[in-house]
Amino acid sequence: MKKTYLRSGAALLCAATLAACGGGGGGGNIPLIVRVVGLTEGSIKLKNNGGDELTTGNAPSGVSFSQAMADDKTYNVTISQESVSAKCTVSNGSGKINWYNRTVDVVCLPYERTLGGSISGLTGRGLTLANGASSLNVEAGATSFVFGEKVFQGLTYAVAVLRQPDGQSCAVVPATASGTVGAVNITNVTVTCK
């Protein structure tokens, strides 16, 4: 009878020791944290070890997968669904987790779009258009324009007249002057000159 108790006690002690050390198949208490930077809109889906899934937007402070992990367990974070607004890359996405190594970084680079439109009535020289810090000199007689610097999807744009042409007054049609950069190039900004 004594031997049965001793065997049972030894089995329980071994099981407890394995669980505490991360052995066995049980979960743990170490959160796997993901920091996402550069995602201006939308979200991405990530998977850990092909199973536990996390959907997140921009998260520079970090978010955690729902399943905590046991010490010394292997993690492998991959992107299972890309964002429609950016190309994202996982860095330090695999390894063995512990309290010192438990953060995965995802860096997203928003897609770039061109910004332009049409001009009517421009005969004078010297018209300069601006979008934030970006400016564009437009030749007399031009009927269209495209800024040299592209704009990031998910961010806003606001086109304005920075300098009027000689002998004329030009204005950006208010309905087309500003907005949020979407999934296609912007070609509908309208400038009229008198």
PDB file of C-alpha atoms in Angstrom:
ATOM      1  CA  MET A   1       0.000   0.000   0.000  1.00  0.00           C
ATOM      2  CA  LYS A   2       2.866   2.342   0.900  1.00  0.00           C
ATOM      3  CA  LYS A   3       4.534   1.658  -2.465  1.00  0.00           C
ATOM      4  CA  THR A   4       1.310   2.588  -4.330  1.00  0.00           C
ATOM      5  CA  TYR A   5       1.178   5.962  -2.557  1.00  0.00           C
ATOM      6  CA  LEU A   6       4.863   6.560  -3.243  1.00  0.00           C
ATOM      7  CA  ARG A   7       4.468   5.688  -6.940  1.00  0.00           C
ATOM      8  CA  SER A   8       1.408   7.966  -7.253  1.00  0.00           C
ATOM      9  CA  GLY A   9       3.217  10.789  -5.469  1.00  0.00           C
ATOM     10  CA  ALA A  10       6.288  10.377  -7.680  1.00  0.00           C
ATOM     11  CA  ALA A  11       4.120  10.437 -10.831  1.00  0.00           C
ATOM     12  CA  LEU A  12       2.405  13.646  -9.708  1.00  0.00           C
ATOM     13  CA  LEU A  13       5.769  15.240  -8.872  1.00  0.00           C
ATOM     14  CA  CYS A  14       7.167  14.337 -12.327  1.00  0.00           C
ATOM     15  CA  ALA A  15       4.081  15.742 -14.086  1.00  0.00           C
ATOM     16  CA  ALA A  16       4.268  18.990 -12.094  1.00  0.00           C
ATOM     17  CA  THR A  17       7.979  19.324 -12.832  1.00  0.00           C
ATOM     18  CA  LEU A  18       7.461  18.803 -16.578  1.00  0.00           C
ATOM     19  CA  ALA A  19       4.639  21.383 -16.703  1.00  0.00           C
ATOM     20  CA  ALA A  20       6.693  23.962 -14.816  1.00  0.00           C
ATOM     21  CA  CYS A  21       9.649  23.495 -17.175  1.00  0.00           C
ATOM     22  CA  GLY A  22       7.592  23.767 -20.322  1.00  0.00           C
ATOM     23  CA  GLY A  23       7.603  20.032 -21.027  1.00  0.00           C
ATOM     24  CA  GLY A  24       4.437  18.262 -22.014  1.00  0.00           C
ATOM     25  CA  GLY A  25       1.752  19.711 -24.250  1.00  0.00           C
ATOM     26  CA  GLY A  26       0.163  22.190 -21.829  1.00  0.00           C
ATOM     27  CA  GLY A  27       0.064  25.947 -22.259  1.00  0.00           C
ATOM     28  CA  GLY A  28       2.095  28.406 -20.295  1.00  0.00           C
ATOM     29  CA  ASN A  29       1.976  31.916 -18.941  1.00  0.00           C
ATOM     30  CA  ILE A  30       4.350  33.795 -21.296  1.00  0.00           C
ATOM     31  CA  PRO A  31       2.506  36.061 -23.759  1.00  0.00           C
ATOM     32  CA  LEU A  32       3.868  36.188 -27.315  1.00  0.00           C
ATOM     33  CA  ILE A  33       3.832  39.901 -28.181  1.00  0.00           C
ATOM     34  CA  VAL A  34       3.641  41.378 -31.688  1.00  0.00           C
ATOM     35  CA  ARG A  35       4.529  45.001 -32.461  1.00  0.00           C
ATOM     36  CA  VAL A  36       3.157  46.321 -35.776  1.00  0.00           C
ATOM     37  CA  VAL A  37       4.445  49.635 -37.147  1.00  0.00           C
ATOM     38  CA  GLY A  38       3.720  51.524 -40.362  1.00  0.00           C
ATOM     39  CA  LEU A  39       0.205  50.193 -41.004  1.00  0.00           C
ATOM     40  CA  THR A  40      -1.737  53.353 -41.871  1.00  0.00           C
ATOM     41  CA  GLU A  41      -5.103  51.646 -42.379  1.00  0.00           C
ATOM     42  CA  GLY A  42      -6.708  48.228 -42.220  1.00  0.00           C
ATOM     43  CA  SER A  43      -5.327  45.166 -40.495  1.00  0.00           C
ATOM     44  CA  ILE A  44      -3.268  42.033 -41.013  1.00  0.00           C
ATOM     45  CA  LYS A  45      -3.731  38.475 -39.812  1.00  0.00           C
ATOM     46  CA  LEU A  46      -0.878  36.578 -38.203  1.00  0.00           C
ATOM     47  CA  LYS A  47      -0.547  32.935 -37.163  1.00  0.00           C
ATOM     48  CA  ASN A  48       1.704  31.368 -34.580  1.00  0.00           C
ATOM     49  CA  ASN A  49       2.860  27.838 -35.412  1.00  0.00           C
ATOM     50  CA  GLY A  50       0.140  27.649 -38.064  1.00  0.00           C
ATOM     51  CA  GLY A  51      -2.646  27.753 -35.470  1.00  0.00           C
ATOM     52  CA  ASP A  52      -3.247  30.578 -32.997  1.00  0.00           C
ATOM     53  CA  GLU A  53      -4.441  33.540 -35.085  1.00  0.00           C
ATOM     54  CA  LEU A  54      -4.198  37.264 -34.340  1.00  0.00           C
ATOM     55  CA  THR A  55      -5.829  40.101 -36.290  1.00  0.00           C
ATOM     56  CA  THR A  56      -4.365  43.528 -35.605  1.00  0.00           C
ATOM     57  CA  GLY A  57      -3.982  47.015 -36.986  1.00  0.00           C
ATOM     58  CA  ASN A  58      -1.066  49.302 -36.267  1.00  0.00           C
ATOM     59  CA  ALA A  59       0.190  48.369 -32.794  1.00  0.00           C
ATOM     60  CA  PRO A  60       3.567  49.924 -31.934  1.00  0.00           C
ATOM     61  CA  SER A  61       3.059  49.192 -28.219  1.00  0.00           C
ATOM     62  CA  GLY A  62       2.326  45.529 -28.949  1.00  0.00           C
ATOM     63  CA  VAL A  63      -0.563  43.078 -28.808  1.00  0.00           C
ATOM     64  CA  SER A  64      -0.509  39.448 -27.710  1.00  0.00           C
ATOM     65  CA  PHE A  65      -1.696  36.197 -29.224  1.00  0.00           C
ATOM     66  CA  SER A  66      -4.612  34.748 -27.256  1.00  0.00           C
ATOM     67  CA  GLN A  67      -2.692  31.610 -26.232  1.00  0.00           C
ATOM     68  CA  ALA A  68       0.151  32.153 -23.781  1.00  0.00           C
ATOM     69  CA  MET A  69       3.155  29.896 -24.237  1.00  0.00           C
ATOM     70  CA  ALA A  70       5.290  27.738 -21.978  1.00  0.00           C
ATOM     71  CA  ASP A  71       8.945  28.582 -21.400  1.00  0.00           C
ATOM     72  CA  ASP A  72      11.350  27.247 -24.049  1.00  0.00           C
ATOM     73  CA  LYS A  73       8.576  26.386 -26.520  1.00  0.00           C
ATOM     74  CA  THR A  74       9.146  27.160 -30.197  1.00  0.00           C
ATOM     75  CA  TYR A  75       7.153  29.923 -31.885  1.00  0.00           C
ATOM     76  CA  ASN A  76       6.887  30.701 -35.603  1.00  0.00           C
ATOM     77  CA  VAL A  77       4.869  33.797 -36.547  1.00  0.00           C
ATOM     78  CA  THR A  78       3.797  34.220 -40.175  1.00  0.00           C
ATOM     79  CA  ILE A  79       1.433  36.548 -42.024  1.00  0.00           C
ATOM     80  CA  SER A  80      -1.672  34.627 -43.035  1.00  0.00           C
ATOM     81  CA  GLN A  81      -3.502  37.591 -44.606  1.00  0.00           C
ATOM     82  CA  GLU A  82      -1.778  40.712 -45.935  1.00  0.00           C
ATOM     83  CA  SER A  83      -3.099  44.238 -45.518  1.00  0.00           C
ATOM     84  CA  VAL A  84      -4.693  45.844 -48.578  1.00  0.00           C
ATOM     85  CA  SER A  85      -2.852  49.095 -47.827  1.00  0.00           C
ATOM     86  CA  ALA A  86       0.727  47.987 -47.137  1.00  0.00           C
ATOM     87  CA  LYS A  87       3.387  45.345 -47.620  1.00  0.00           C
ATOM     88  CA  CYS A  88       4.341  43.920 -44.241  1.00  0.00           C
ATOM     89  CA  THR A  89       7.408  41.916 -43.219  1.00  0.00           C
ATOM     90  CA  VAL A  90       7.942  39.850 -40.065  1.00  0.00           C
ATOM     91  CA  SER A  91      11.313  40.110 -38.348  1.00  0.00           C
ATOM     92  CA  ASN A  92      12.552  37.863 -35.512  1.00  0.00           C
ATOM     93  CA  GLY A  93       9.430  35.802 -36.155  1.00  0.00           C
ATOM     94  CA  SER A  94      10.684  32.451 -34.897  1.00  0.00           C
ATOM     95  CA  GLY A  95      12.621  31.101 -31.966  1.00  0.00           C
ATOM     96  CA  LYS A  96      12.169  29.729 -28.460  1.00  0.00           C
ATOM     97  CA  ILE A  97      10.107  31.826 -26.100  1.00  0.00           C
ATOM     98  CA  ASN A  98      11.158  32.958 -22.642  1.00  0.00           C
ATOM     99  CA  TRP A  99      10.641  36.108 -20.601  1.00  0.00           C
ATOM    100  CA  TYR A 100      13.546  37.800 -22.411  1.00  0.00           C
ATOM    101  CA  ASN A 101      12.680  36.645 -25.938  1.00  0.00           C
ATOM    102  CA  ARG A 102       8.971  37.038 -26.562  1.00  0.00           C
ATOM    103  CA  THR A 103       8.477  39.959 -28.971  1.00  0.00           C
ATOM    104  CA  VAL A 104       7.974  39.733 -32.733  1.00  0.00           C
ATOM    105  CA  ASP A 105       8.212  42.834 -34.929  1.00  0.00           C
ATOM    106  CA  VAL A 106       6.155  43.460 -38.071  1.00  0.00           C
ATOM    107  CA  VAL A 107       7.184  46.415 -40.219  1.00  0.00           C
ATOM    108  CA  CYS A 108       4.707  47.645 -42.832  1.00  0.00           C
ATOM    109  CA  LEU A 109       5.450  49.926 -45.758  1.00  0.00           C
ATOM    110  CA  PRO A 110       2.280  51.537 -47.166  1.00  0.00           C
ATOM    111  CA  TYR A 111       1.729  51.241 -50.901  1.00  0.00           C
ATOM    112  CA  GLU A 112       2.505  54.421 -52.833  1.00  0.00           C
ATOM    113  CA  ARG A 113       0.132  56.125 -55.270  1.00  0.00           C
ATOM    114  CA  THR A 114       0.578  58.960 -57.740  1.00  0.00           C
ATOM    115  CA  LEU A 115      -1.272  62.242 -57.196  1.00  0.00           C
ATOM    116  CA  GLY A 116      -2.447  64.297 -60.134  1.00  0.00           C
ATOM    117  CA  GLY A 117      -5.327  65.587 -62.193  1.00  0.00           C
ATOM    118  CA  SER A 118      -6.384  68.068 -64.844  1.00  0.00           C
ATOM    119  CA  ILE A 119      -5.874  71.787 -65.463  1.00  0.00           C
ATOM    120  CA  SER A 120      -8.087  74.002 -67.575  1.00  0.00           C
ATOM    121  CA  GLY A 121      -7.477  77.538 -68.885  1.00  0.00           C
ATOM    122  CA  LEU A 122      -3.795  77.828 -67.941  1.00  0.00           C
ATOM    123  CA  THR A 123      -1.977  80.265 -70.237  1.00  0.00           C
ATOM    124  CA  GLY A 124       0.336  82.086 -67.813  1.00  0.00           C
ATOM    125  CA  ARG A 125       3.708  80.952 -66.540  1.00  0.00           C
ATOM    126  CA  GLY A 126       4.673  80.315 -62.933  1.00  0.00           C
ATOM    127  CA  LEU A 127       1.851  78.190 -61.504  1.00  0.00           C
ATOM    128  CA  THR A 128       3.055  76.153 -58.522  1.00  0.00           C
ATOM    129  CA  LEU A 129       0.895  73.530 -56.820  1.00  0.00           C
ATOM    130  CA  ALA A 130       1.584  72.049 -53.387  1.00  0.00           C
ATOM    131  CA  ASN A 131       0.666  68.950 -51.416  1.00  0.00           C
ATOM    132  CA  GLY A 132       2.110  69.327 -47.941  1.00  0.00           C
ATOM    133  CA  ALA A 133       5.870  69.834 -48.326  1.00  0.00           C
ATOM    134  CA  SER A 134       5.818  68.605 -51.921  1.00  0.00           C
ATOM    135  CA  SER A 135       5.532  71.214 -54.683  1.00  0.00           C
ATOM    136  CA  LEU A 136       5.149  71.102 -58.472  1.00  0.00           C
ATOM    137  CA  ASN A 137       5.881  73.811 -61.056  1.00  0.00           C
ATOM    138  CA  VAL A 138       3.379  73.608 -63.909  1.00  0.00           C
ATOM    139  CA  GLU A 139       4.230  74.793 -67.423  1.00  0.00           C
ATOM    140  CA  ALA A 140       2.001  77.308 -69.247  1.00  0.00           C
ATOM    141  CA  GLY A 141      -0.538  75.548 -71.462  1.00  0.00           C
ATOM    142  CA  ALA A 142      -0.474  72.292 -69.434  1.00  0.00           C
ATOM    143  CA  THR A 143      -3.745  70.372 -69.296  1.00  0.00           C
ATOM    144  CA  SER A 144      -2.707  67.793 -66.701  1.00  0.00           C
ATOM    145  CA  PHE A 145      -0.240  67.338 -63.840  1.00  0.00           C
ATOM    146  CA  VAL A 146       1.297  64.646 -61.645  1.00  0.00           C
ATOM    147  CA  PHE A 147       3.371  65.326 -58.532  1.00  0.00           C
ATOM    148  CA  GLY A 148       6.859  63.838 -58.617  1.00  0.00           C
ATOM    149  CA  GLU A 149       6.552  62.543 -55.054  1.00  0.00           C
ATOM    150  CA  LYS A 150       4.103  59.710 -54.535  1.00  0.00           C
ATOM    151  CA  VAL A 151       1.691  59.578 -51.600  1.00  0.00           C
ATOM    152  CA  PHE A 152       1.160  56.707 -49.171  1.00  0.00           C
ATOM    153  CA  GLN A 153      -2.115  54.808 -49.162  1.00  0.00           C
ATOM    154  CA  GLY A 154      -4.170  55.492 -46.052  1.00  0.00           C
ATOM    155  CA  LEU A 155      -2.798  58.987 -45.512  1.00  0.00           C
ATOM    156  CA  THR A 156      -4.472  62.258 -46.484  1.00  0.00           C
ATOM    157  CA  TYR A 157      -3.606  64.670 -49.263  1.00  0.00           C
ATOM    158  CA  ALA A 158      -4.530  68.336 -49.788  1.00  0.00           C
ATOM    159  CA  VAL A 159      -3.611  70.054 -53.063  1.00  0.00           C
ATOM    160  CA  ALA A 160      -3.444  73.869 -53.050  1.00  0.00           C
ATOM    161  CA  VAL A 161      -2.154  76.659 -55.255  1.00  0.00           C
ATOM    162  CA  LEU A 162       1.172  77.780 -53.804  1.00  0.00           C
ATOM    163  CA  ARG A 163       1.950  80.424 -56.453  1.00  0.00           C
ATOM    164  CA  GLN A 164      -0.388  81.952 -59.024  1.00  0.00           C
ATOM    165  CA  PRO A 165       0.667  82.116 -62.696  1.00  0.00           C
ATOM    166  CA  ASP A 166       1.457  85.450 -64.354  1.00  0.00           C
ATOM    167  CA  GLY A 167      -1.728  87.396 -65.095  1.00  0.00           C
ATOM    168  CA  GLN A 168      -4.105  84.636 -63.970  1.00  0.00           C
ATOM    169  CA  SER A 169      -5.891  83.283 -60.951  1.00  0.00           C
ATOM    170  CA  CYS A 170      -6.086  79.502 -60.477  1.00  0.00           C
ATOM    171  CA  ALA A 171      -7.961  77.464 -57.889  1.00  0.00           C
ATOM    172  CA  VAL A 172      -8.330  73.811 -56.995  1.00  0.00           C
ATOM    173  CA  VAL A 173     -11.954  72.660 -57.204  1.00  0.00           C
ATOM    174  CA  PRO A 174     -12.862  72.096 -53.522  1.00  0.00           C
ATOM    175  CA  ALA A 175     -14.523  68.722 -54.072  1.00  0.00           C
ATOM    176  CA  THR A 176     -11.280  67.276 -55.484  1.00  0.00           C
ATOM    177  CA  ALA A 177      -8.686  69.210 -53.479  1.00  0.00           C
ATOM    178  CA  SER A 178      -8.303  66.801 -50.563  1.00  0.00           C
ATOM    179  CA  GLY A 179      -9.079  63.309 -49.372  1.00  0.00           C
ATOM    180  CA  THR A 180      -7.612  60.026 -48.217  1.00  0.00           C
ATOM    181  CA  VAL A 181      -5.306  58.069 -50.487  1.00  0.00           C
ATOM    182  CA  GLY A 182      -6.995  54.839 -51.501  1.00  0.00           C
ATOM    183  CA  ALA A 183      -6.041  51.691 -53.395  1.00  0.00           C
ATOM    184  CA  VAL A 184      -5.623  53.421 -56.780  1.00  0.00           C
ATOM    185  CA  ASN A 185      -3.695  56.396 -58.156  1.00  0.00           C
ATOM    186  CA  ILE A 186      -5.387  59.773 -57.683  1.00  0.00           C
ATOM    187  CA  THR A 187      -6.139  61.328 -61.069  1.00  0.00           C
ATOM    188  CA  ASN A 188      -9.189  63.501 -60.405  1.00  0.00           C
ATOM    189  CA  VAL A 189      -7.792  66.673 -58.781  1.00  0.00           C
ATOM    190  CA  THR A 190      -9.130  69.566 -60.870  1.00  0.00           C
ATOM    191  CA  VAL A 191      -7.480  72.987 -61.218  1.00  0.00           C
ATOM    192  CA  THR A 192      -9.242  75.816 -63.071  1.00  0.00           C
ATOM    193  CA  CYS A 193      -7.530  79.021 -64.195  1.00  0.00           C
ATOM    194  CA  LYS A 194      -9.035  82.334 -65.317  1.00  0.00           C
TER     195      LYS A 194
END
